[in-house]
Amino acid sequence: MAPTQTQAQQEGSLYDRLGGLMPISVVVSDFIDALVPDTTLNQSPAIDAARKRVPAPYLKYHVTAMMCQATGGPCQYHGKTMKAAHAHLNITGQEWDRMLTIFKEVLAKHKVPANETKELLGIVESTKADIVTQMP
């Protein structure tokens, strides 16, 4: 007998399982706070220049809206496409991996459960082709 609802519907959206906008915004804030001053990433002149030009609160706003929308929440992301926002940065595969490491550390710090972490990483991974322009 087939269930009337899928397991995901029974559990709620990823947005709901993460606790909604407040916890998402806290995780994003901590992620941006760790990402912006990262010396490994800022070795790239393009990334370093962008960090100095784009205020962290602006990044937090857009990344929070994007994560809220991508996880099934009520927010609407109105920023640039990932390709347009990152093309001038010439992000390498190694820089992408460093960003993922930071993101995973922040998720672990906030004790995001394994299933939700996997789903969030899937969302992030879905943007890789639009962000990474140089593979190692």
N, CA, C and O of each residue as an XYZ file, in Angstrom:
544
protein
N       0.847     -1.183      0.000
C       0.000      0.000      0.000
C       0.890      1.243      0.000
O       1.767      1.384      0.853
N       0.667      2.121     -0.938
C       1.473      3.339     -1.056
C       1.010      4.368     -0.029
O      -0.188      4.532      0.200
N       1.972      5.062      0.586
C       1.582      6.096      1.543
C       0.906      7.262      0.821
O       1.181      7.525     -0.349
N       0.032      7.945      1.525
C      -0.685      9.066      0.919
C       0.187     10.312      0.832
O      -0.076     11.193      0.013
N       1.201     10.394      1.649
C       2.135     11.519      1.622
C       3.548     10.983      1.501
O       3.866      9.905      2.005
N       4.382     11.741      0.835
C       5.776     11.324      0.788
C       6.412     11.574      2.143
O       5.907     12.348      2.956
N       7.527     10.903      2.366
C       8.235     11.089      3.635
C       8.617     12.551      3.823
O       8.517     13.081      4.930
N       9.056     13.209      2.743
C       9.451     14.622      2.849
C       8.267     15.483      3.275
O       8.426     16.402      4.079
N       7.070     15.190      2.735
C       5.891     15.968      3.123
C       5.567     15.747      4.596
O       5.172     16.681      5.295
N       5.731     14.520      5.067
C       5.446     14.225      6.460
C       6.433     14.950      7.376
O       6.066     15.424      8.451
N       7.681     15.026      6.939
C       8.706     15.663      7.765
C       8.650     17.177      7.657
O       9.132     17.867      8.555
N       8.089     17.705      6.607
C       8.078     19.132      6.368
C       9.235     19.518      5.462
O      10.115     18.708      5.172
N       9.216     20.754      5.026
C      10.276     21.239      4.139
C      11.601     21.304      4.894
O      11.634     21.300      6.125
N      12.670     21.362      4.147
C      13.983     21.543      4.770
C      13.981     22.829      5.586
O      14.546     22.875      6.679
N      13.357     23.853      5.068
C      13.219     25.126      5.788
C      12.607     24.888      7.172
O      13.128     25.369      8.178
N      11.509     24.152      7.215
C      10.840     23.869      8.495
C      11.708     23.006      9.405
O      11.786     23.246     10.610
N      12.366     21.992      8.817
C      13.200     21.108      9.623
C      14.420     21.823     10.194
O      14.951     21.427     11.232
N      14.864     22.883      9.508
C      15.984     23.680     10.023
C      15.529     24.673     11.090
O      16.360     25.268     11.776
N      14.236     24.854     11.233
C      13.711     25.743     12.263
C      13.249     27.090     11.754
O      12.858     27.950     12.543
N      13.288     27.289     10.435
C      12.793     28.538      9.871
C      13.878     29.576      9.660
O      15.071     29.274      9.662
N      13.431     30.792      9.480
C      14.321     31.886      9.095
C      15.358     32.239     10.157
O      16.507     32.522      9.817
N      14.984     32.230     11.412
C      15.940     32.642     12.443
C      17.180     31.744     12.470
O      18.291     32.263     12.363
N      17.044     30.429     12.608
C      18.258     29.604     12.620
C      19.033     29.661     11.295
O      20.263     29.631     11.294
N      18.320     29.743     10.182
C      19.008     29.857      8.892
C      19.838     31.130      8.857
O      20.988     31.106      8.417
N      19.270     32.245      9.316
C      20.001     33.515      9.279
C      21.204     33.503     10.221
O      22.219     34.134      9.928
N      21.107     32.802     11.337
C      22.234     32.705     12.274
C      23.369     31.892     11.646
O      24.533     32.280     11.736
N      23.035     30.776     11.016
C      24.048     29.947     10.366
C      24.700     30.719      9.222
O      25.923     30.702      9.083
N      23.904     31.388      8.411
C      24.455     32.179      7.298
C      25.357     33.277      7.841
O      26.439     33.502      7.299
N      24.940     33.960      8.891
C      25.752     35.025      9.482
C      27.107     34.489      9.928
O      28.143     35.091      9.645
N      27.096     33.359     10.624
C      28.356     32.764     11.080
C      29.208     32.295      9.896
O      30.434     32.404      9.926
N      28.556     31.779      8.864
C      29.268     31.339      7.667
C      29.966     32.519      6.997
O      31.147     32.430      6.663
N      29.261     33.600      6.803
C      29.861     34.781      6.162
C      30.959     35.355      7.055
O      31.997     35.790      6.557
N      30.737     35.358      8.364
C      31.770     35.849      9.290
C      33.047     35.021      9.217
O      34.138     35.551      9.428
N      32.925     33.736      8.922
C      34.104     32.873      8.780
C      34.696     32.969      7.378
O      35.911     32.873      7.204
N      33.854     33.154      6.398
C      34.284     33.164      4.998
C      35.032     34.441      4.616
O      36.089     34.380      3.988
N      34.494     35.576      4.990
C      35.045     36.871      4.549
C      36.511     37.068      4.945
O      37.298     37.494      4.099
N      36.916     36.784      6.171
C      38.332     37.027      6.527
C      39.264     35.856      6.221
O      40.449     35.917      6.551
N      38.752     34.787      5.596
C      39.575     33.601      5.382
C      40.814     33.930      4.548
O      40.710     34.367      3.402
N      41.984     33.712      5.143
C      43.237     34.078      4.478
C      43.521     33.217      3.252
O      44.130     33.689      2.292
N      43.090     31.970      3.274
C      43.287     31.105      2.110
C      42.522     31.645      0.906
O      43.082     31.776     -0.182
N      41.251     31.956      1.101
C      40.443     32.482      0.003
C      40.915     33.866     -0.432
O      40.912     34.183     -1.622
N      41.311     34.672      0.516
C      41.705     36.045      0.199
C      43.088     36.149     -0.433
O      43.545     37.252     -0.733
N      43.756     35.025     -0.638
C      44.999     35.047     -1.405
C      44.717     35.387     -2.863
O      45.585     35.902     -3.568
N      43.506     35.100     -3.307
C      43.085     35.469     -4.660
C      42.829     36.975     -4.687
O      41.989     37.465     -3.932
N      43.531     37.712     -5.536
C      43.306     39.163     -5.607
C      41.854     39.530     -5.936
O      41.335     40.515     -5.411
N      41.199     38.753     -6.794
C      39.811     39.059     -7.153
C      38.874     38.860     -5.967
O      37.983     39.677     -5.733
N      39.072     37.778     -5.220
C      38.229     37.526     -4.048
C      38.502     38.575     -2.980
O      37.566     39.104     -2.380
N      39.769     38.883     -2.736
C      40.130     39.881     -1.736
C      39.499     41.230     -2.070
O      38.970     41.907     -1.188
N      39.555     41.619     -3.339
C      38.964     42.897     -3.753
C      37.450     42.891     -3.547
O      36.875     43.885     -3.105
N      36.812     41.775     -3.867
C      35.361     41.676     -3.681
C      34.989     41.759     -2.210
O      33.986     42.378     -1.853
N      35.790     41.140     -1.360
C      35.524     41.185      0.085
C      35.586     42.621      0.609
O      34.833     43.003      1.506
N      36.485     43.397      0.040
C      36.641     44.791      0.475
C      35.554     45.688     -0.119
O      35.218     46.723      0.457
N      35.011     45.296     -1.259
C      34.019     46.113     -1.955
C      32.586     45.820     -1.496
O      31.759     46.728     -1.413
N      32.298     44.549     -1.199
C      30.938     44.138     -0.867
C      30.823     43.940      0.643
O      31.480     43.058      1.196
N      30.006     44.738      1.313
C      29.887     44.618      2.775
C      29.290     43.267      3.197
O      28.372     42.750      2.561
N      29.831     42.716      4.279
C      29.355     41.435      4.796
C      27.847     41.428      5.077
O      27.190     40.435      4.763
N      27.268     42.494      5.654
C      25.817     42.462      5.887
C      25.004     42.289      4.594
O      23.948     41.657      4.604
N      25.492     42.843      3.501
C      24.822     42.690      2.208
C      24.877     41.226      1.758
O      23.880     40.681      1.285
N      26.039     40.595      1.906
C      26.167     39.174      1.582
C      25.241     38.336      2.453
O      24.570     37.428      1.962
N      25.206     38.639      3.735
C      24.356     37.889      4.661
C      22.891     37.971      4.252
O      22.170     36.974      4.291
N      22.462     39.152      3.864
C      21.076     39.346      3.440
C      20.760     38.453      2.237
O      19.779     37.708      2.246
N      21.597     38.536      1.208
C      21.327     37.780     -0.010
C      21.463     36.271      0.193
O      20.638     35.506     -0.306
N      22.487     35.837      0.914
C      22.668     34.399      1.127
C      21.535     33.850      2.002
O      21.074     32.732      1.774
N      21.089     34.608      2.983
C      19.963     34.171      3.812
C      18.703     34.038      2.967
O      17.993     33.038      3.077
N      18.412     35.023      2.127
C      17.221     34.956      1.268
C      17.311     33.763      0.321
O      16.325     33.059      0.101
N      18.491     33.543     -0.234
C      18.672     32.440     -1.168
C      18.486     31.094     -0.458
O      17.808     30.210     -0.982
N      19.077     30.933      0.723
C      18.944     29.669      1.452
C      17.508     29.458      1.935
O      17.003     28.336      1.924
N      16.871     30.518      2.347
C      15.474     30.431      2.768
C      14.622     29.931      1.603
O      13.828     29.005      1.768
N      14.781     30.531      0.442
C      14.007     30.125     -0.739
C      14.363     28.705     -1.163
O      13.474     27.897     -1.432
N      15.656     28.394     -1.223
C      16.112     27.089     -1.711
C      15.689     25.936     -0.802
O      15.590     24.795     -1.255
N      15.440     26.222      0.467
C      15.037     25.173      1.404
C      13.515     25.054      1.537
O      13.015     24.256      2.330
N      12.787     25.854      0.754
C      11.334     25.764      0.766
C      10.649     26.791      1.634
O       9.459     26.670      1.924
N      11.389     27.804      2.051
C      10.811     28.858      2.881
C      10.120     29.931      2.057
O      10.090     29.861      0.828
N       9.560     30.932      2.748
C       8.766     31.957      2.076
C       9.578     33.092      1.439
O       9.003     33.948      0.767
N      10.876     33.116      1.632
C      11.695     34.217      1.123
C      11.846     34.133     -0.393
O      11.702     33.068     -0.994
N      12.137     35.271     -0.983
C      12.418     35.357     -2.407
C      13.785     35.991     -2.599
O      14.026     37.109     -2.145
N      14.677     35.278     -3.270
C      16.009     35.801     -3.579
C      15.886     36.686     -4.814
O      15.343     36.268     -5.836
N      16.393     37.908     -4.710
C      16.309     38.864     -5.813
C      17.677     39.324     -6.287
O      17.785     40.332     -6.985
N      18.712     38.603     -5.920
C      20.061     38.976     -6.323
C      20.399     38.472     -7.718
O      19.549     37.959     -8.445
N      21.654     38.635     -8.060
C      22.158     38.174     -9.349
C      22.155     36.655     -9.392
O      22.059     35.990     -8.361
N      22.262     36.119    -10.602
C      22.443     34.674    -10.729
C      23.812     34.333    -10.142
O      24.677     35.200    -10.019
N      23.999     33.071     -9.786
C      25.295     32.659     -9.236
C      26.409     32.883    -10.260
O      27.516     33.283     -9.901
N      26.118     32.628    -11.509
C      27.108     32.813    -12.570
C      27.504     34.294    -12.661
O      28.691     34.617    -12.690
N      26.532     35.172    -12.705
C      26.806     36.609    -12.820
C      27.509     37.154    -11.576
O      28.386     38.012    -11.683
N      27.130     36.665    -10.413
C      27.712     37.171     -9.167
C      29.158     36.731     -8.961
O      29.914     37.397     -8.254
N      29.545     35.617     -9.572
C      30.868     35.056     -9.298
C      31.817     35.021    -10.486
O      32.999     34.730    -10.302
N      31.351     35.305    -11.690
C      32.168     35.152    -12.901
C      33.496     35.902    -12.824
O      34.534     35.370    -13.218
N      33.466     37.110    -12.328
C      34.676     37.944    -12.273
C      35.671     37.483    -11.200
O      36.793     37.986    -11.145
N      35.274     36.542    -10.360
C      36.137     36.097     -9.264
C      37.082     34.958     -9.660
O      38.047     34.668     -8.954
N      36.795     34.322    -10.791
C      37.632     33.216    -11.258
C      37.884     32.177    -10.162
O      39.025     31.803     -9.893
N      36.810     31.725     -9.546
C      36.873     30.767     -8.440
C      37.454     29.442     -8.943
O      37.020     28.899     -9.959
N      38.435     28.944     -8.214
C      39.048     27.659     -8.559
C      38.368     26.526     -7.792
O      37.630     26.764     -6.836
N      38.622     25.315     -8.215
C      38.123     24.152     -7.501
C      38.636     24.098     -6.075
O      37.910     23.701     -5.165
N      39.886     24.496     -5.877
C      40.460     24.510     -4.523
C      39.768     25.547     -3.645
O      39.519     25.293     -2.466
N      39.457     26.713     -4.207
C      38.750     27.745     -3.437
C      37.332     27.279     -3.107
O      36.829     27.528     -2.011
N      36.699     26.606     -4.052
C      35.375     26.035     -3.803
C      35.442     25.048     -2.635
O      34.610     25.089     -1.729
N      36.435     24.168     -2.667
C      36.591     23.174     -1.601
C      36.812     23.848     -0.251
O      36.287     23.386      0.763
N      37.580     24.931     -0.225
C      37.812     25.665      1.020
C      36.497     26.247      1.545
O      36.212     26.178      2.741
N      35.703     26.818      0.643
C      34.403     27.364      1.044
C      33.525     26.255      1.626
O      32.858     26.456      2.641
N      33.526     25.085      0.982
C      32.728     23.960      1.493
C      33.188     23.519      2.872
O      32.368     23.199      3.732
N      34.498     23.502      3.084
C      35.037     23.137      4.393
C      34.526     24.096      5.461
O      34.105     23.669      6.536
N      34.564     25.381      5.166
C      34.077     26.390      6.118
C      32.590     26.184      6.380
O      32.146     26.226      7.527
N      31.824     25.961      5.321
C      30.380     25.757      5.466
C      30.093     24.539      6.338
O      29.242     24.600      7.225
N      30.793     23.438      6.094
C      30.606     22.224      6.896
C      30.961     22.470      8.362
O      30.277     21.973      9.257
N      32.014     23.226      8.608
C      32.407     23.545      9.989
C      31.316     24.348     10.695
O      31.021     24.105     11.865
N      30.725     25.296      9.990
C      29.659     26.113     10.578
C      28.422     25.254     10.839
O      27.789     25.387     11.886
N      28.077     24.381      9.907
C      26.933     23.488     10.127
C      27.178     22.586     11.335
O      26.271     22.361     12.136
N      28.395     22.072     11.466
C      28.729     21.221     12.621
C      28.663     22.019     13.922
O      28.156     21.528     14.931
N      29.169     23.232     13.895
C      29.128     24.096     15.085
C      27.695     24.293     15.571
O      27.440     24.345     16.774
N      26.772     24.401     14.634
C      25.366     24.618     14.976
C      24.583     23.311     15.109
O      23.361     23.314     15.262
N      25.318     22.187     15.048
C      24.712     20.871     15.246
C      23.536     20.606     14.298
O      22.508     20.061     14.698
N      23.714     21.006     13.032
C      22.699     20.710     12.025
C      22.720     19.194     11.800
O      23.782     18.631     11.533
N      21.584     18.536     11.902
C      21.542     17.074     11.759
C      22.082     16.597     10.410
O      22.089     17.340      9.428
N      22.528     15.356     10.384
C      23.186     14.786      9.201
C      22.330     14.857      7.941
O      22.829     15.239      6.882
N      21.050     14.497      8.036
C      20.195     14.519      6.847
C      20.035     15.931      6.297
O      20.089     16.138      5.085
N      19.840     16.892      7.180
C      19.670     18.276      6.754
C      20.988     18.828      6.210
O      20.993     19.596      5.248
N      22.101     18.437      6.826
C      23.420     18.850      6.312
C      23.602     18.325      4.901
O      24.060     19.054      4.021
N      23.249     17.070      4.677
C      23.377     16.472      3.345
C      22.533     17.232      2.328
O      22.989     17.495      1.215
N      21.315     17.583      2.700
C      20.440     18.331      1.789
C      20.991     19.726      1.503
O      20.961     20.187      0.362
N      21.493     20.396      2.539
C      22.076     21.731      2.343
C      23.295     21.658      1.422
O      23.461     22.495      0.535
N      24.139     20.657      1.637
C      25.317     20.497      0.784
C      24.905     20.207     -0.664
O      25.583     20.634     -1.598
N      23.815     19.493     -0.847
C      23.290     19.248     -2.185
C      22.857     20.536     -2.870
O      23.088     20.727     -4.064
N      22.224     21.418     -2.099
C      21.814     22.720     -2.643
C      23.043     23.518     -3.049
O      23.091     24.087     -4.139
N      24.034     23.558     -2.169
C      25.259     24.297     -2.460
C      25.963     23.694     -3.679
O      26.389     24.419     -4.578
N      26.082     22.374     -3.703
C      26.749     21.698     -4.825
C      26.065     21.995     -6.157
O      26.718     22.030     -7.200
N      24.756     22.209     -6.119
C      24.022     22.477     -7.367
C      24.437     23.800     -8.007
O      24.120     24.053     -9.169
N      25.139     24.640     -7.261
C      25.579     25.933     -7.797
C      27.024     25.908     -8.298
O      27.495     26.885     -8.880
N      27.719     24.810     -8.076
C      29.149     24.749     -8.367
C      29.478     25.077     -9.820
O      30.407     25.841    -10.081
N      28.742     24.521    -10.759
C      29.042     24.742    -12.179
C      28.926     26.221    -12.560
O      29.601     26.674    -13.484
N      28.086     26.967    -11.863
C      27.933     28.395    -12.155
C      28.958     29.266    -11.438
O      29.145     30.428    -11.800
N      29.620     28.717    -10.427
C      30.538     29.500     -9.605
C      32.003     29.203     -9.929
O      32.818     30.118    -10.051
N      32.325     27.928    -10.065
C      33.718     27.543    -10.292
C      34.054     27.683    -11.773
O      33.414     27.073    -12.629
N      35.063     28.490    -12.057
C      35.457     28.693    -13.454
C      36.785     28.020    -13.774
O      37.134     27.843    -14.941
N      37.519     27.650    -12.739
C      38.821     27.010    -12.942
C      38.913     25.750    -12.107
O      38.980     25.806    -10.880
N      38.915     24.629    -12.773
C      39.083     23.364    -12.053
C      40.576     23.102    -11.845
O      41.393     23.487    -12.681
N      40.940     22.445    -10.725
C      42.370     22.208    -10.452
C      43.010     21.285    -11.458
O      44.203     20.994    -11.359
